[in-house]
Tab-separated table of C-alpha atoms and ligand atoms in Angstrom:
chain	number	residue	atom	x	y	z
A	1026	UNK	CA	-28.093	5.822	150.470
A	1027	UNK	CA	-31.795	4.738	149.596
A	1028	UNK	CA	-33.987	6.976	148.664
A	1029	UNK	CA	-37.712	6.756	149.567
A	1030	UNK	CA	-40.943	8.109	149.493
A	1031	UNK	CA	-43.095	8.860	152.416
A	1032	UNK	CA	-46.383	10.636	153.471
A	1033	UNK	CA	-45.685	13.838	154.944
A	1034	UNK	CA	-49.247	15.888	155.375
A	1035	UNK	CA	-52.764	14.585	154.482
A	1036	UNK	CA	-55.829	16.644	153.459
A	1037	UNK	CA	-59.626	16.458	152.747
A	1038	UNK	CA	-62.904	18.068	151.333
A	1039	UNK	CA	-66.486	16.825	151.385
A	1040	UNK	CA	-68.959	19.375	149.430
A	1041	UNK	CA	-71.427	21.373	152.145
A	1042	UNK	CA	-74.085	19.723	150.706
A	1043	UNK	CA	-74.608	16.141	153.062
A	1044	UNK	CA	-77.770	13.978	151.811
A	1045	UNK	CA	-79.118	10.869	154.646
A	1046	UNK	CA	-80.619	7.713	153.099
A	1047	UNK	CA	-84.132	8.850	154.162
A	1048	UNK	CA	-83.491	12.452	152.630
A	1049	UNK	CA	-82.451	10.418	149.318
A	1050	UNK	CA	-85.251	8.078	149.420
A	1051	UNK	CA	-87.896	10.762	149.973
A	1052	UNK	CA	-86.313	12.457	146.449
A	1053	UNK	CA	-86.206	8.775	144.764
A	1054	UNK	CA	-89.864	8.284	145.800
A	1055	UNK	CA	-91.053	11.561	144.456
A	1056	UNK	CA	-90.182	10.131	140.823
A	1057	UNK	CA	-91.091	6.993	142.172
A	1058	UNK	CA	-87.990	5.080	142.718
A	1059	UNK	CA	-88.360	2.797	146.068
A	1060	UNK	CA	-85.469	2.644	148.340
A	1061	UNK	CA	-85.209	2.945	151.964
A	1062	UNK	CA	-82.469	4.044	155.095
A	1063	UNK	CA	-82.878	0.170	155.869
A	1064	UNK	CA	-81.758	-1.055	152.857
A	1065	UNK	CA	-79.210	0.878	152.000
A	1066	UNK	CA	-77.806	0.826	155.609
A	1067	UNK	CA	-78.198	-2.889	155.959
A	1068	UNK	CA	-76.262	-3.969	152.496
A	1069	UNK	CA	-73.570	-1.673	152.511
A	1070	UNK	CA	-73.380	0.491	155.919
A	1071	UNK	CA	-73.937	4.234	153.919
A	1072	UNK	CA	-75.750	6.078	155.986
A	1073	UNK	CA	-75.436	9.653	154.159
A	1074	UNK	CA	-72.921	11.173	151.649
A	1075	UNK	CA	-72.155	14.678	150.142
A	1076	UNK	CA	-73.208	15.983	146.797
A	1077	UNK	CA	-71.548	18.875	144.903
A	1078	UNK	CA	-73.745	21.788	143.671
A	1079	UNK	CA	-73.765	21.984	139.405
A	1080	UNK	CA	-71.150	24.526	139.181
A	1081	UNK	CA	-68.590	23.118	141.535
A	1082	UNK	CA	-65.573	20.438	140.056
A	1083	UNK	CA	-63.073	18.107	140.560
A	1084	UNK	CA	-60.658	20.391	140.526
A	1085	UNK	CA	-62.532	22.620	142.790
A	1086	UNK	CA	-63.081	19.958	145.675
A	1087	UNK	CA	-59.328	18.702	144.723
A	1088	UNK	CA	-57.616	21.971	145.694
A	1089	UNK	CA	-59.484	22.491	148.920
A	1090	UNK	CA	-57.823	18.810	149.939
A	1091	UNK	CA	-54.453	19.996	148.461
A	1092	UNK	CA	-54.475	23.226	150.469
A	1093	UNK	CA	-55.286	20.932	153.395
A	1094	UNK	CA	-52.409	18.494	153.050
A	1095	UNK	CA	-49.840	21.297	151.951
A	1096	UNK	CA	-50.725	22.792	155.331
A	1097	UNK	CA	-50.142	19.118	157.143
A	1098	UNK	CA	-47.454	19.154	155.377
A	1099	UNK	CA	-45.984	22.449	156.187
A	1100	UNK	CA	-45.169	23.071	152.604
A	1101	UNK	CA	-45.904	25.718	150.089
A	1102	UNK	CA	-47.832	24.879	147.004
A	1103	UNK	CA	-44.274	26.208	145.089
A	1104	UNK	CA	-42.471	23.873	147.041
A	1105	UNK	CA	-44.233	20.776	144.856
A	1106	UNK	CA	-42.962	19.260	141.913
A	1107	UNK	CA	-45.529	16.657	140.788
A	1108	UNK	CA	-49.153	16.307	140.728
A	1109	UNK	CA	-51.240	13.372	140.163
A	1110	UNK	CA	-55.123	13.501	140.000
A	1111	UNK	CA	-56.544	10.137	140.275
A	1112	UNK	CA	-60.290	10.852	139.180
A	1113	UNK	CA	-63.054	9.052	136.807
A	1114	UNK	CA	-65.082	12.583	136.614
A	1115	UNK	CA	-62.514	14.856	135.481
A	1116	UNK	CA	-63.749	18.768	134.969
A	1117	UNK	CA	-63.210	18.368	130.958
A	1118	UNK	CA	-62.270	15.764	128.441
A	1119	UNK	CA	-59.239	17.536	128.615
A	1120	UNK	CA	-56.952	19.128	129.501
A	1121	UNK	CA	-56.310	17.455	132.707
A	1122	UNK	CA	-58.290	18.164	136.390
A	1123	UNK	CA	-54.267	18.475	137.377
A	1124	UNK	CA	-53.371	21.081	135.391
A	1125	UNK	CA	-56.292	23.126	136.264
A	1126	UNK	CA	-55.996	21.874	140.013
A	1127	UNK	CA	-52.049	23.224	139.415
A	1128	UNK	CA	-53.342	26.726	138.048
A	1129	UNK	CA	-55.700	27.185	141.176
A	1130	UNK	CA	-52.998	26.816	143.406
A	1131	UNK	CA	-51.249	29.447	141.896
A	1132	UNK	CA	-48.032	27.370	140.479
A	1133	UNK	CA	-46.794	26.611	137.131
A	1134	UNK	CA	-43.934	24.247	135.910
A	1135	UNK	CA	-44.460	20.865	137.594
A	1136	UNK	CA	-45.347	17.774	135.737
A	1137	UNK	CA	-49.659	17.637	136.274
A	1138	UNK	CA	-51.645	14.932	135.126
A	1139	UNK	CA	-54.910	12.313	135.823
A	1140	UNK	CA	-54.468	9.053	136.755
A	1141	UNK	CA	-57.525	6.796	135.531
A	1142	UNK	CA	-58.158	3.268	137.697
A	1143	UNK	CA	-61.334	4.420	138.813
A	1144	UNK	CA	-61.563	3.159	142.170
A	1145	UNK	CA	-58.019	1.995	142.638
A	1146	UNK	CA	-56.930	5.785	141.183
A	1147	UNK	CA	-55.110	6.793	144.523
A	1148	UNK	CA	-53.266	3.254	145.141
A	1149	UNK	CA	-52.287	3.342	141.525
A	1150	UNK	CA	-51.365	7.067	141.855
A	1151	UNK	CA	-49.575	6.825	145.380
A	1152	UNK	CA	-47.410	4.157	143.287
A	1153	UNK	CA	-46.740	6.225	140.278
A	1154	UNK	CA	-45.679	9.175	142.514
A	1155	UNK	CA	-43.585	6.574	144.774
A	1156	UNK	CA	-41.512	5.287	141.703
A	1157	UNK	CA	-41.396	8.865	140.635
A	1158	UNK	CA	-39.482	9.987	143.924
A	1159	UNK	CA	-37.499	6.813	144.095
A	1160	UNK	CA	-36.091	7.379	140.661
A	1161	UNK	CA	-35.094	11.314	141.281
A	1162	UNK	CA	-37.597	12.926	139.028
A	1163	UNK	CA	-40.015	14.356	141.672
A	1164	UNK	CA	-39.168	14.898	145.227
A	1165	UNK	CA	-42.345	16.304	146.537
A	1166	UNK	CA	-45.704	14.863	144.841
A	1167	UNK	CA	-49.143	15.895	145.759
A	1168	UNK	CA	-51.293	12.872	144.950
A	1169	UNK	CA	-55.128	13.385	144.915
A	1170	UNK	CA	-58.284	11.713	144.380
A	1171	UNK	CA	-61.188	13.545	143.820
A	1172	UNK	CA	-64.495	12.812	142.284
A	1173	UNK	CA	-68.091	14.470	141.710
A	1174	UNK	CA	-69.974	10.994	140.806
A	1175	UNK	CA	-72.889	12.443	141.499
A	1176	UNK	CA	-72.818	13.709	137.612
A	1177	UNK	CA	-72.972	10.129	136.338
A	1178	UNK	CA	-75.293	8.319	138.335
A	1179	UNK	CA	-78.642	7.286	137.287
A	1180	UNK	CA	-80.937	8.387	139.490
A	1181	UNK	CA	-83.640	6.214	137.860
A	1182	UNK	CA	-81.643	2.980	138.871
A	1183	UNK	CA	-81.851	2.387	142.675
A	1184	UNK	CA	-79.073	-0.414	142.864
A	1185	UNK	CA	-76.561	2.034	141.672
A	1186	UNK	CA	-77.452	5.940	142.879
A	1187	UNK	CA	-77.787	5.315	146.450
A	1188	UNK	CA	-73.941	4.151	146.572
A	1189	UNK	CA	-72.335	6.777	145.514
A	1190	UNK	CA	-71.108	10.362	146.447
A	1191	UNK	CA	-68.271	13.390	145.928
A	1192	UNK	CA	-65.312	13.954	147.558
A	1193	UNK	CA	-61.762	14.521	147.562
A	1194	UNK	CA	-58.381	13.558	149.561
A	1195	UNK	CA	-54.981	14.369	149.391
A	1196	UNK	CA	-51.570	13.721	150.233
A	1197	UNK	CA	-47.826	15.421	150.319
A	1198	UNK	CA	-45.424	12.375	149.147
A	1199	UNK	CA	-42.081	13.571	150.066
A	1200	UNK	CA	-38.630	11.787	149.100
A	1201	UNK	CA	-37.074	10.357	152.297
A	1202	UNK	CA	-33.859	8.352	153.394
A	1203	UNK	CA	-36.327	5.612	155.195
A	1204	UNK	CA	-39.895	4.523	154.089
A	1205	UNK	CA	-42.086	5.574	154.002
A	1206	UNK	CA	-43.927	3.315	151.279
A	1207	UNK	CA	-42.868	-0.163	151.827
A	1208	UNK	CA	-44.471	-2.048	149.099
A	1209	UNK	CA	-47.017	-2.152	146.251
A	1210	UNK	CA	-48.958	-4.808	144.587
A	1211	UNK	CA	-51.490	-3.109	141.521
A	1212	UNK	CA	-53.631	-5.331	138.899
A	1213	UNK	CA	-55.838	-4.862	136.547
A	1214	UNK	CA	-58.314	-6.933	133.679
A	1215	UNK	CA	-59.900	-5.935	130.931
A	1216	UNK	CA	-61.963	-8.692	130.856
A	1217	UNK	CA	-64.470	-7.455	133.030
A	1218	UNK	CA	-64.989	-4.087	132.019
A	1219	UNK	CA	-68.727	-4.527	131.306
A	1220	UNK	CA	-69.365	-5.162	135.402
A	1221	UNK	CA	-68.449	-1.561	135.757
A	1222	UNK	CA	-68.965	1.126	133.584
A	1223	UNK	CA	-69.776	4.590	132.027
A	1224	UNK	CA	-69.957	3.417	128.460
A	1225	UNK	CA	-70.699	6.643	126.862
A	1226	UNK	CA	-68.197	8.967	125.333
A	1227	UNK	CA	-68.621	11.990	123.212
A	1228	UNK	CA	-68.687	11.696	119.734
A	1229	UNK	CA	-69.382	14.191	116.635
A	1230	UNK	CA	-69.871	16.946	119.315
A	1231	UNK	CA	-72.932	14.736	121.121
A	1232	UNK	CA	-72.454	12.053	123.681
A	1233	UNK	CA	-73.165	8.575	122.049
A	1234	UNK	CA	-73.773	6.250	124.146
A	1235	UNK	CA	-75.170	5.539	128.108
A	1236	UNK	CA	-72.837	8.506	129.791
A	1237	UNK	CA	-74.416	7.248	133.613
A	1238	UNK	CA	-72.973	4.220	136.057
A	1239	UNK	CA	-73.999	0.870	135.200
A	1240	UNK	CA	-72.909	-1.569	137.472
A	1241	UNK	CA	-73.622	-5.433	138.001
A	1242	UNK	CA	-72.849	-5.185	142.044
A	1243	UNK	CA	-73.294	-9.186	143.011
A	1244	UNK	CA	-70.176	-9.841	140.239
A	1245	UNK	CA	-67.817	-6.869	141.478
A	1246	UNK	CA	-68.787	-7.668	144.983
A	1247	UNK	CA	-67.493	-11.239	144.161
A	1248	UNK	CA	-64.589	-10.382	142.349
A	1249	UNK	CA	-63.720	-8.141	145.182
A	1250	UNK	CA	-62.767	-9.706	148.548
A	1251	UNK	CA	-60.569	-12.302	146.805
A	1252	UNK	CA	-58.172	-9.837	145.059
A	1253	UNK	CA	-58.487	-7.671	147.808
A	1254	UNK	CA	-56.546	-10.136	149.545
A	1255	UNK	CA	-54.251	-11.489	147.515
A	1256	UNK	CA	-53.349	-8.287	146.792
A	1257	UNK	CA	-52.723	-7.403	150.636
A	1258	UNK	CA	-50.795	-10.588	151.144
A	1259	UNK	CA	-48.411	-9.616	147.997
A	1260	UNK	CA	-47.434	-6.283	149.188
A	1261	UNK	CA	-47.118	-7.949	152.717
A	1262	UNK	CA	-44.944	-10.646	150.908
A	1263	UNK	CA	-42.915	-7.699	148.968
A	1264	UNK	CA	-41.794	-6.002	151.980
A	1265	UNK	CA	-41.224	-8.747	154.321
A	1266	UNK	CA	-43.960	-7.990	156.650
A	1267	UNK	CA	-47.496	-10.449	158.094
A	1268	UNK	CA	-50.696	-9.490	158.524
A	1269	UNK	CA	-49.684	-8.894	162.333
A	1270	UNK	CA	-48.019	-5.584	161.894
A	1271	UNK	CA	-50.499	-3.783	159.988
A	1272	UNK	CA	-51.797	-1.443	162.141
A	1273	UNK	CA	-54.325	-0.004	160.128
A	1274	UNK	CA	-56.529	-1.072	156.914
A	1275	UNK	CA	-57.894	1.746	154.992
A	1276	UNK	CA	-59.530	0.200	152.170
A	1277	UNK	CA	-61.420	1.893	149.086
A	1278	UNK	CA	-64.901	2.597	151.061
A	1279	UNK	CA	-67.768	0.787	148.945
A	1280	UNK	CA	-69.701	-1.426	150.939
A	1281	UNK	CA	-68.684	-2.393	154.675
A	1282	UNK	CA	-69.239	-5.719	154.102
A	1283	UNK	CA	-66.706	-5.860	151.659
A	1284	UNK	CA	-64.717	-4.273	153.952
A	1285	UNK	CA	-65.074	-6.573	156.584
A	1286	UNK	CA	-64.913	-9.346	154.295
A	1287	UNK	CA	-61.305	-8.581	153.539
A	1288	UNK	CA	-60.030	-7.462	157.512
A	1289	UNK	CA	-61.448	-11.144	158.209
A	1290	UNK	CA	-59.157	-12.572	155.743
A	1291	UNK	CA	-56.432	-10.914	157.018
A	1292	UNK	CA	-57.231	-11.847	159.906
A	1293	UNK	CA	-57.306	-8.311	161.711
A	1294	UNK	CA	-59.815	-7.124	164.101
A	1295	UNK	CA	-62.241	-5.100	162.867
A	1296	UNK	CA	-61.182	-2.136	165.435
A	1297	UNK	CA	-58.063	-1.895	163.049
A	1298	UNK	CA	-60.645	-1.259	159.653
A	1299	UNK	CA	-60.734	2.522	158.906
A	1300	UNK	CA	-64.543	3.187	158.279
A	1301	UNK	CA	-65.729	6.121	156.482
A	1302	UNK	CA	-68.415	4.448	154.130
A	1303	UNK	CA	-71.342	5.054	156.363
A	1304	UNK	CA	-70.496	8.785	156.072
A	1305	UNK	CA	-69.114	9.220	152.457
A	1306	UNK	CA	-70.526	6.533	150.429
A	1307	UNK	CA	-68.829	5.496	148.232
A	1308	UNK	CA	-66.231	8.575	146.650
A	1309	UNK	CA	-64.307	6.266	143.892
A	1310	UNK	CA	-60.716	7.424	143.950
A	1311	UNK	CA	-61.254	10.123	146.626
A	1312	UNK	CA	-62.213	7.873	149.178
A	1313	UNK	CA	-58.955	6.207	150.618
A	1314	UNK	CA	-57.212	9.548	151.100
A	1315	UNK	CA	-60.470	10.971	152.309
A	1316	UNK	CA	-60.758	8.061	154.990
A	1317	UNK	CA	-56.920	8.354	155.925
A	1318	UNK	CA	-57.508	11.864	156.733
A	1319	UNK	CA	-60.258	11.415	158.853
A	1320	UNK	CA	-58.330	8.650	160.419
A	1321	UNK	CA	-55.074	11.162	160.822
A	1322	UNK	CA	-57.046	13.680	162.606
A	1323	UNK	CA	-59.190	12.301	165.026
A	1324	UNK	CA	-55.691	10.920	166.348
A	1325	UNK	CA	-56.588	7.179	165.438
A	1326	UNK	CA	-53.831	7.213	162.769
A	1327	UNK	CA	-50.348	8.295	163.974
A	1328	UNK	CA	-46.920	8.689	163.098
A	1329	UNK	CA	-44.944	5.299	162.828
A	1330	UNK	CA	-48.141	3.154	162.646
A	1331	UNK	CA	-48.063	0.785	159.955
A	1332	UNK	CA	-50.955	0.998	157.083
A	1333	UNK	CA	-52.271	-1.238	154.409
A	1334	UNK	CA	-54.011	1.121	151.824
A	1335	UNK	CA	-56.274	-1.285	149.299
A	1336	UNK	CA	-58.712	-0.457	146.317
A	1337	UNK	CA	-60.939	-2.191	143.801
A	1338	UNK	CA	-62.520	-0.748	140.916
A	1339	UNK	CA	-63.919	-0.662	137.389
A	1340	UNK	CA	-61.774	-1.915	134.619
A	1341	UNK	CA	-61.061	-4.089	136.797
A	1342	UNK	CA	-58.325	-2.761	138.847
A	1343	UNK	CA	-57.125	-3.440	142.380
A	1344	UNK	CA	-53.932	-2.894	144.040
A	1345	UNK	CA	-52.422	-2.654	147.433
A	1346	UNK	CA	-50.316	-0.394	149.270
A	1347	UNK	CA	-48.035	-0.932	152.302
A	1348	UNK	CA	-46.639	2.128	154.077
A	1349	UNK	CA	-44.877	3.064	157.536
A	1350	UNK	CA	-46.851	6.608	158.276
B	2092	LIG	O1	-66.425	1.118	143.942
B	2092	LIG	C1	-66.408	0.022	143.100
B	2092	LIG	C2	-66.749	-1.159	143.795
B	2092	LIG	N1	-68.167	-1.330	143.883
B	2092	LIG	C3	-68.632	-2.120	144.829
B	2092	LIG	O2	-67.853	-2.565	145.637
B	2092	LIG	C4	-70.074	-2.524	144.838
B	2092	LIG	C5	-70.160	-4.001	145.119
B	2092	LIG	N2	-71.503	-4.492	145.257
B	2092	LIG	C6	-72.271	-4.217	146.312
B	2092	LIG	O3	-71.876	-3.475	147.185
B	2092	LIG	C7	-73.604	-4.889	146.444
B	2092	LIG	O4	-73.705	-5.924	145.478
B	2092	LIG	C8	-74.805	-3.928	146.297
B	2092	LIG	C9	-74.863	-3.007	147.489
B	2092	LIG	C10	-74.653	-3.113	145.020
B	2092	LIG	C11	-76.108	-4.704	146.233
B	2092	LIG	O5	-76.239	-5.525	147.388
B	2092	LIG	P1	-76.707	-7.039	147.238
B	2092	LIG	O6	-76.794	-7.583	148.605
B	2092	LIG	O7	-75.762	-7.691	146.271
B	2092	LIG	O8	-78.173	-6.879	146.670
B	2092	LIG	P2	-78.772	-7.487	145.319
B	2092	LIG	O9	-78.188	-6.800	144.138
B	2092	LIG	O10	-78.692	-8.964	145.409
B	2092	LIG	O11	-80.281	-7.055	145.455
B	2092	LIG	C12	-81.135	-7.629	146.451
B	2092	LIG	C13	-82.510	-7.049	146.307
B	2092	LIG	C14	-83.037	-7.078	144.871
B	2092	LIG	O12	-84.431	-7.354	144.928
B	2092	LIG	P3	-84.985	-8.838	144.587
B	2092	LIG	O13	-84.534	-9.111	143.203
B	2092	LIG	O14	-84.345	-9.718	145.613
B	2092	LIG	O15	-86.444	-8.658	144.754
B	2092	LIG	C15	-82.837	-5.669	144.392
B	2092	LIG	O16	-83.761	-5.295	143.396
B	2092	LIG	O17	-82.486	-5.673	146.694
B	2092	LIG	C16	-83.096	-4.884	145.657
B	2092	LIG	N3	-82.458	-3.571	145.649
B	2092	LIG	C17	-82.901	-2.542	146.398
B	2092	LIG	N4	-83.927	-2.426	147.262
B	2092	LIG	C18	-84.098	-1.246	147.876
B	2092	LIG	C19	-81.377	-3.171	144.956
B	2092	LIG	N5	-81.086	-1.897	145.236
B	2092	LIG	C20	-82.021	-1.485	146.129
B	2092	LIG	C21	-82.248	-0.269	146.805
B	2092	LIG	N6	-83.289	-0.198	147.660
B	2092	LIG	N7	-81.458	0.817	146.634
């Protein structure tokens, strides 16, 4: 018999702390930055997102997802046996957000460890944990992504801080006799790593370097739709499927008209796009599980519908997910 993997419980966590486009421009103007709701509404579709006080993690936002999903799930936090953090703001340089996120849900044992794609992190991590449970050395994963960007923006540089906010998402990946996970298509290139970056790093015991988000947003905005397709189509081509039975496409929330960009090339309505970017921003790896949650519980997502998970990030990465819910 086959084994699979398949989603069994999703979970979410946005910090308290929710900041509109006019509340952020009236801070950016005080130090005189110039944005405006307008703007920022009309080029991406963010309308607010949430910010994490100083003293609160990755980790910290992480768990409260994981608790979430467990619950979904049904499933004690002793009952897991694998946990991957996707995350670009991890609490330390090491060890990893996953083995603290392990420790505060009170379990010990399990393999724990970061996955680093930056925006792709959950597709890249729901794969990892897929292959994982298909080869017998996990049978019940807890994949996360969870960020606190607000920590590395520059909130000197308008075309980058208004983007971005903190979150985190989960899911319970649980080994099955029928997917489940259909298919997955991941990518990456080195080539472009200058279009999106935190260049700094810590060195001698200071940080050397610019340790904020630069980004050149016309070239990654380029870059995307086009993999963001082909990527869709390959996982579609993997599992024998077409555009026409995706139910659902919950893509990495940047900029809706990215977003829309790639449901057009797919040719799906845009009543089948999960949108969460005009509440979130933009959350990095957090922000497809955080989306899919949202989607699960106000009933639009349900069990049996067919979803195309799909993310684009710095390094470049991108990758694509297919999945029976
Ligand atoms: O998660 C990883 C993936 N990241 C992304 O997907 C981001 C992809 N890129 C984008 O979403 C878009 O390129 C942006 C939203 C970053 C920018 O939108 P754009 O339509 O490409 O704008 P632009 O960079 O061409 O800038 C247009 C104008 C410029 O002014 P001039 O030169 O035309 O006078 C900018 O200086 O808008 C100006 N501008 C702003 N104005 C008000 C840039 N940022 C702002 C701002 N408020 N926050």
């Amino acid at each position: 018999m086959s084994r699979y993997s398949r989603i069994t419980g999703t979970g979410s966590f946005l910090p308290p702390k929710r900041v509109t486009n006019a509340e952020l421009a009236a801070q950016l103007a005080a130090q005189g930055v110039e944005t405006s709701d307008d703007w920022i509404v009309e080029r991406t579709g963010i309308r607010a997102r949430h910010f994490a006080e100083r003293d609160v993690s990755t980790s910290d936002l992480g768990v409260h997802a994981a608790r979430s999903a467990l619950e979904a799930a049904g499933r004690k936090a002793s009952e897991i046996d694998l946990i991957i953090v996707a995350t670009s703001t991890p609490d330390m340089v090491f060890p990893s957000s996953a083995t603290i996120l392990q420790n505060k849900l009170g379990i010990a044992g399990c393999p724990a460890f970061d996955l680093q794609a930056v925006c792709s992190g959950f597709v890249y991590a729901l794969t990892v944990a897929d292959s994982m449970i298909k080869s017998g050395a996990a049978s019940k994963a807890l994949v996360v992504g969870a960020e606190v960007f607000s920590r590395i923006l520059d909130f000197t540089d308008r075309t980058t801080c208004v983007l971005f906010g903190d979150g985190a998402g989960a899911v319970v990946l649980e080994a099955s006799d029928t997917p489940g996970i259909l298919s997955s298509d991941l990518h990456a290139d080195g080539k472009h790593v200058e279009i999106l970056c935190v260049p700094g790093t810590v060195y001698g015991g200071k940080v050397h370097g610019n340790p904020l988000l630069r980004m050149d947003g016309q070239a990654v905005f380029k870059l995307a739709v086009g993999v963001l397709e082909d990527a869709a189509r390959a996982a579609l081509a993997k599992a024998g499927r077409t555009e026409a039975d995706i139910d659902w496409l919950v893509p990495h929330q940047a900029n809706i008209r990215i977003m829309q960009g790639t449901a057009k090339k797919l040719k799906l309505p845009m009543d089948k796009l999960i949108v969460t970017v005009d509440q979130h921003g933009n959350t990095s790896a957090a922000s497809i599980p955080l989306a899919l949650d949202v989607a699960v519980r106000s009933g639009k997502i349900r069990k049996g519908d067919t979803l195309m998970l799909e993310g684009v990030g710095g390094g470049f990465t991108w990758g694509a997910v297919l999945l029976d819910f």
